Each structure stands twice: as structure tokens, then as C-alpha cells.
Short mmCIF file of C-alpha atoms in Angstrom, two decimals:
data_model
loop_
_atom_site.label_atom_id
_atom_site.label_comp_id
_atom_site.label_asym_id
_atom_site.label_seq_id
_atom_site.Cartn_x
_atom_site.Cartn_y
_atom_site.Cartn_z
CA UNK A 1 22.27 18.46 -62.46
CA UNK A 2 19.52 20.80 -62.81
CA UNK A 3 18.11 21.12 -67.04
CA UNK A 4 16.09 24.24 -67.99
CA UNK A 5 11.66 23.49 -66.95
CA UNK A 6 9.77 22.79 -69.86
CA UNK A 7 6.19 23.86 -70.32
CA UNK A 8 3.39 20.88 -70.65
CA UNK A 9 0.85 21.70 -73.29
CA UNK A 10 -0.97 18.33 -73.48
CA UNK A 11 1.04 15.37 -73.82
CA UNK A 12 3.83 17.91 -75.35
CA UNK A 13 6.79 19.69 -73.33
CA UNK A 14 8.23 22.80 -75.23
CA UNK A 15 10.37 25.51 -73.94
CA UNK A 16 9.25 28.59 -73.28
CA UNK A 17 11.09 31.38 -71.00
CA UNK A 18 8.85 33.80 -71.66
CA UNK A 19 6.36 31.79 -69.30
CA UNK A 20 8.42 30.10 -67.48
CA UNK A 21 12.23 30.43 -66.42
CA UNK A 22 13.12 27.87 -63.73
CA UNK A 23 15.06 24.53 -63.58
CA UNK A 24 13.70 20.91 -62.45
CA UNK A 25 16.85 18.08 -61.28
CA UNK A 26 16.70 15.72 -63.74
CA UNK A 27 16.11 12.90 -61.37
CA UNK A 28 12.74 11.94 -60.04
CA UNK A 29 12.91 11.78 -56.25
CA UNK A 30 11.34 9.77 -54.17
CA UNK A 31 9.29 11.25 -51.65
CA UNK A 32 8.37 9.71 -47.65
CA UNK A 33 5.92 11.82 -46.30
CA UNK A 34 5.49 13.05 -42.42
CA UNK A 35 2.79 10.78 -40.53
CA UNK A 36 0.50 13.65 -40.59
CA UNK A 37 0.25 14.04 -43.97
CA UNK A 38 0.35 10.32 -44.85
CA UNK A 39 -2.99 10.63 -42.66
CA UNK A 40 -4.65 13.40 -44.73
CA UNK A 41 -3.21 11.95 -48.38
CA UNK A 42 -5.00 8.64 -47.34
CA UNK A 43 -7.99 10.22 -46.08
CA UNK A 44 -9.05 11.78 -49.56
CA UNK A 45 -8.03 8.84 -51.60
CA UNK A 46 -5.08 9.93 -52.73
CA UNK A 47 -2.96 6.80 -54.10
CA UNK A 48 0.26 6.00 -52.37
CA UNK A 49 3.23 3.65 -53.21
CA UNK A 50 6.11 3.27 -55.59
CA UNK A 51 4.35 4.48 -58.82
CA UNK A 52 2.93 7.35 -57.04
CA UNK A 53 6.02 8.93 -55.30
CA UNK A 54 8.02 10.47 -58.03
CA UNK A 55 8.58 14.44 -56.90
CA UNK A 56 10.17 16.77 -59.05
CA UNK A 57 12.66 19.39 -57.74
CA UNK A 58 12.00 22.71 -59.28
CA UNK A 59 14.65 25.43 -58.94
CA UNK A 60 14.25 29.15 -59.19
CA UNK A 61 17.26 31.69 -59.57
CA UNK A 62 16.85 35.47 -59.24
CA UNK A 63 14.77 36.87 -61.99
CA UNK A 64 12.98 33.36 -62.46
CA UNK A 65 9.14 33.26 -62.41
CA UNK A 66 6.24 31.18 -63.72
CA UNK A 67 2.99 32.84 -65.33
CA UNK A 68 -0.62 32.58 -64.47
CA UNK A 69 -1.19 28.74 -65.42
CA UNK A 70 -3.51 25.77 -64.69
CA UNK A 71 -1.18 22.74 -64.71
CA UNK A 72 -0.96 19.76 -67.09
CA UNK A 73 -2.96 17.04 -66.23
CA UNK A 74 -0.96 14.17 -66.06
CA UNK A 75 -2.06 10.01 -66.74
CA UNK A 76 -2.14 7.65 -63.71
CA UNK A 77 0.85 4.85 -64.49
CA UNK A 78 -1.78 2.38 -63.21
CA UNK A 79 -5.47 3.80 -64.85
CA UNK A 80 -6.87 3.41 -61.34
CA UNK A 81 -6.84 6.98 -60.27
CA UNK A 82 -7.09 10.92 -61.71
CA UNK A 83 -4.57 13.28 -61.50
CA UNK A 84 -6.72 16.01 -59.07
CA UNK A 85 -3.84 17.79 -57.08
CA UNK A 86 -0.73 19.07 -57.46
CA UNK A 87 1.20 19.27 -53.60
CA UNK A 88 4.28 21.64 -53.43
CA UNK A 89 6.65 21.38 -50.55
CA UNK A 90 9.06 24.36 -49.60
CA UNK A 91 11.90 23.79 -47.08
CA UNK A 92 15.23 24.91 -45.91
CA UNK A 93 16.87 22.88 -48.81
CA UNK A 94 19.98 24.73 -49.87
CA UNK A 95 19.90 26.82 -47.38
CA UNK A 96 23.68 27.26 -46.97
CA UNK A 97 22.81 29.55 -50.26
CA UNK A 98 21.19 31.74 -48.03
CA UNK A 99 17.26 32.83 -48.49
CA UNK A 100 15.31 33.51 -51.27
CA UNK A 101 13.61 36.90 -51.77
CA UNK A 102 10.31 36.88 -53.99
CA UNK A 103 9.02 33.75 -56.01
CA UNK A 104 5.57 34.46 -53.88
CA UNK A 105 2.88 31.81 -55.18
CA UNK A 106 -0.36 33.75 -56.33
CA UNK A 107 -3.20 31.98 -56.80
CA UNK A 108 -5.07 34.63 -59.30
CA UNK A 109 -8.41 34.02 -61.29
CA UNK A 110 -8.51 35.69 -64.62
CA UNK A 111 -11.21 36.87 -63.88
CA UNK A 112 -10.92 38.08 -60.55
CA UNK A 113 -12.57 35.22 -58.85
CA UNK A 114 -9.45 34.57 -56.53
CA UNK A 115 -6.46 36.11 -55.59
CA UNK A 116 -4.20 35.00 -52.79
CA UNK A 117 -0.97 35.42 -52.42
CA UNK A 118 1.11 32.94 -50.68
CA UNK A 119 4.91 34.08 -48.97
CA UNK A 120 6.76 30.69 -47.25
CA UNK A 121 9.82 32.27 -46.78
CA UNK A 122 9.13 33.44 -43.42
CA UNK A 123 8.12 30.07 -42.33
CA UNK A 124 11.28 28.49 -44.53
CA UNK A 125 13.65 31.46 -42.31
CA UNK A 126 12.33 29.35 -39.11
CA UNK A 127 13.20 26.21 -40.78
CA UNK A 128 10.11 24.78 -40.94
CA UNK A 129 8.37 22.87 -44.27
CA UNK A 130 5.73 23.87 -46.21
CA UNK A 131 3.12 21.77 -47.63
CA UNK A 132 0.42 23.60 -50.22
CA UNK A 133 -2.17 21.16 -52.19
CA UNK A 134 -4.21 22.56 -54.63
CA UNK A 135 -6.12 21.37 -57.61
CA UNK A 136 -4.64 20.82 -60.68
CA UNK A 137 -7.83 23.62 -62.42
CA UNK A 138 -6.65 26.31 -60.21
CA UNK A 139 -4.46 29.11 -61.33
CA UNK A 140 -1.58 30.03 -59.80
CA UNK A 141 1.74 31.78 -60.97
CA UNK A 142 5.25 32.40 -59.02
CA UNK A 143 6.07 35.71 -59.21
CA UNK A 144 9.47 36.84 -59.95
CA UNK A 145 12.94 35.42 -57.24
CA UNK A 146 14.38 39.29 -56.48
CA UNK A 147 17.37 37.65 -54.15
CA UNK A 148 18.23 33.93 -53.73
CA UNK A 149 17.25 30.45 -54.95
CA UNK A 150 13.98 29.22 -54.25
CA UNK A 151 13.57 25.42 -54.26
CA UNK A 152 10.51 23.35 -54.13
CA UNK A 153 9.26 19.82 -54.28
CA UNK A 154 6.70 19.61 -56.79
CA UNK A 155 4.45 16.12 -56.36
CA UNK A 156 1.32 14.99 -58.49
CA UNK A 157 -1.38 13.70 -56.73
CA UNK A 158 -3.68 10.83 -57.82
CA UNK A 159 -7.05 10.30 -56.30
CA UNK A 160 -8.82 6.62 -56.29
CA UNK A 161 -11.52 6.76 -59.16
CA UNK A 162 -14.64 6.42 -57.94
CA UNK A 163 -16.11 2.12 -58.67
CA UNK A 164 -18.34 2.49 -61.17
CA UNK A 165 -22.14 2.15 -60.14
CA UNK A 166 -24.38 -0.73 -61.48
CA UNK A 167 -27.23 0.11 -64.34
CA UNK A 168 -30.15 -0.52 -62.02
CA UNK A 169 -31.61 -4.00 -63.12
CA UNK A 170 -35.06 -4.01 -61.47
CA UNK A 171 -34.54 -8.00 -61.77
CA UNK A 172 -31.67 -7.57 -59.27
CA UNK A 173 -34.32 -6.15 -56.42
CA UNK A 174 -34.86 -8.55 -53.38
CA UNK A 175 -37.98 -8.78 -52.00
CA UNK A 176 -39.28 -9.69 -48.58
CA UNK A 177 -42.44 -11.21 -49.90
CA UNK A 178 -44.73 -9.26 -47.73
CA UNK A 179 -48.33 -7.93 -48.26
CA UNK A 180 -49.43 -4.35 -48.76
#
């Protein structure tokens, strides 16, 4: 069962369809990435395991969009890491539904420092999977589904916080004893 997408404006959700019109299933799923990717995830720090996996499958119909946002940063169920990236994964799910036209990510600046616009659906036609990470400061907006249902996995990722560094303690200094 798919519920109408809320918008996150702090620790608030609120619906708003003038900003966003899509649909999330309102189970968490869990999420067993390729060994690739498992590879690159661990390689930046990003935090794996059973707290971490939740995905959330987002849903857009013809006519649904999302406006130019930054996303919601969201708290780590463990305090050990911060929410940094946000991964979206685009496959051939539903695809007896046929293909979606439209729902283009754009990554777009307000003030014209970026703009890139991002089409899957031609690698989704060749039934392949898409994986885009991005940081959670960046903004980005999915332009409007003209034809078809466009599904994505939407997944949160954690990084490792850095360990704190030491106050510098010139008592804690070793020395060799030598002469100069």
C-alpha cells in the first residue's frame, strides 16, 4: 500500500502537493546491496547493518514531481555517524506497467552554480539499475512523470563520525632523552 509523500521540514512531516506529489510504500525495506557497491559504501565510511538498511520506496504517477529541495537531514539510530548522503536506486521494478516518461532528476543551484540533468530511463529500458549518491546539501528536484510510473529506492546514508582528537597535553609528549 502506497500513502501520499510527506515533506520533512525539521523533525516535522506535513503535506504539501504543491511541492511534492508522489507516494512512498508504507513499509521500510530492507536493502542488500551488489558487492560493488558494498565495496564503495565501506570505503567512505558509510555505516552498514540492520539499523542502517531501511530504504524507502517512492512512487511517481503521471503529473507527479518534486521541487528544487535540499533534503532533511535525518538522526543516526545509533549517534555514531551523520546523515551525509542520500543514494537513490532506479530499476525495472514494475515494469510490467510499462516505462515511465519524464520524472528527470535535476540537480539545479539557485543560483546557477549547478545544473545537471539526470534521465535513467534509457538505462532502466535495458534493464539495468541505477545507483545515484549525492549529498544530502545538494539541490535537486524531479521534474514532472509525462507517461508511466516511476519508482525508486530512496536510502539514507550514514558516514562514521570522525574520533574525536585529544586536547594536546604537552605532559603527554615522550621524549628520547637526547642532547641538542
Amino acid at each position: 500500500i502506497y500513502i501520499q509523500t510527506k515533506i520533512g521540514i525539521g523533525d516535522k512531516l506535513t503535506l504539501n502537493t504543491d511541492k511534492r506529489k508522489s507516494f512512498t510504500y508504507n513499509k521500510r525495506l530492507r536493502l542488500e546491496p551488489p558487492s560493488e557497491m558494498l565495496d564503495f559504501l565501506n570505503s567512505h565510511s558509510i555505516l552498514q547493518g540492520p539499523d542502517y538498511a531501511g530504504s524507502e520506496m517512492l512512487k511517481y504517477e503521471t503529473g507527479d514531481f518534486f521541487m528544487n529541495h535540499t533534503d532533511t537531514i535525518m538522526s543516526d539510530p545509533n549517534g555514531i555517524g551523520e546523515h551525509k548522503y542520500t543514494c537513490l536506486i532506479y530499476g525495472t521494478f514494475e515494469q510490467e506497467n510499462g516505462y515511465f516518461e519524464g520524472g528527470e532528476l535535476v540537480f539545479k543551484h539557485p543560483e546557477g552554480l549547478y545544473n545537471i540533468k539526470l534521465d535513467v530511463s534509457n538505462e532502466i529500458k535495458k534493464n539495468k539499475y541505477v545507483a545515484v549518491i549525492f549529498s544530502v546539501n545538494m539541490y535537486h528536484e524531479v521534474l514532472p512523470i509525462i507517461n508511466g510510473t516511476r519508482y525508486v529506492l530512496k536510502k539514507p546514508l550514514f558516514v562514521r563520525k570522525p574520533e574525536p582528537r585529544k586536547p594536546y597535553n604537552p605532559d603527554d609528549m615522550e621524549c628520547d632523552g637526547g642532547s641538542q
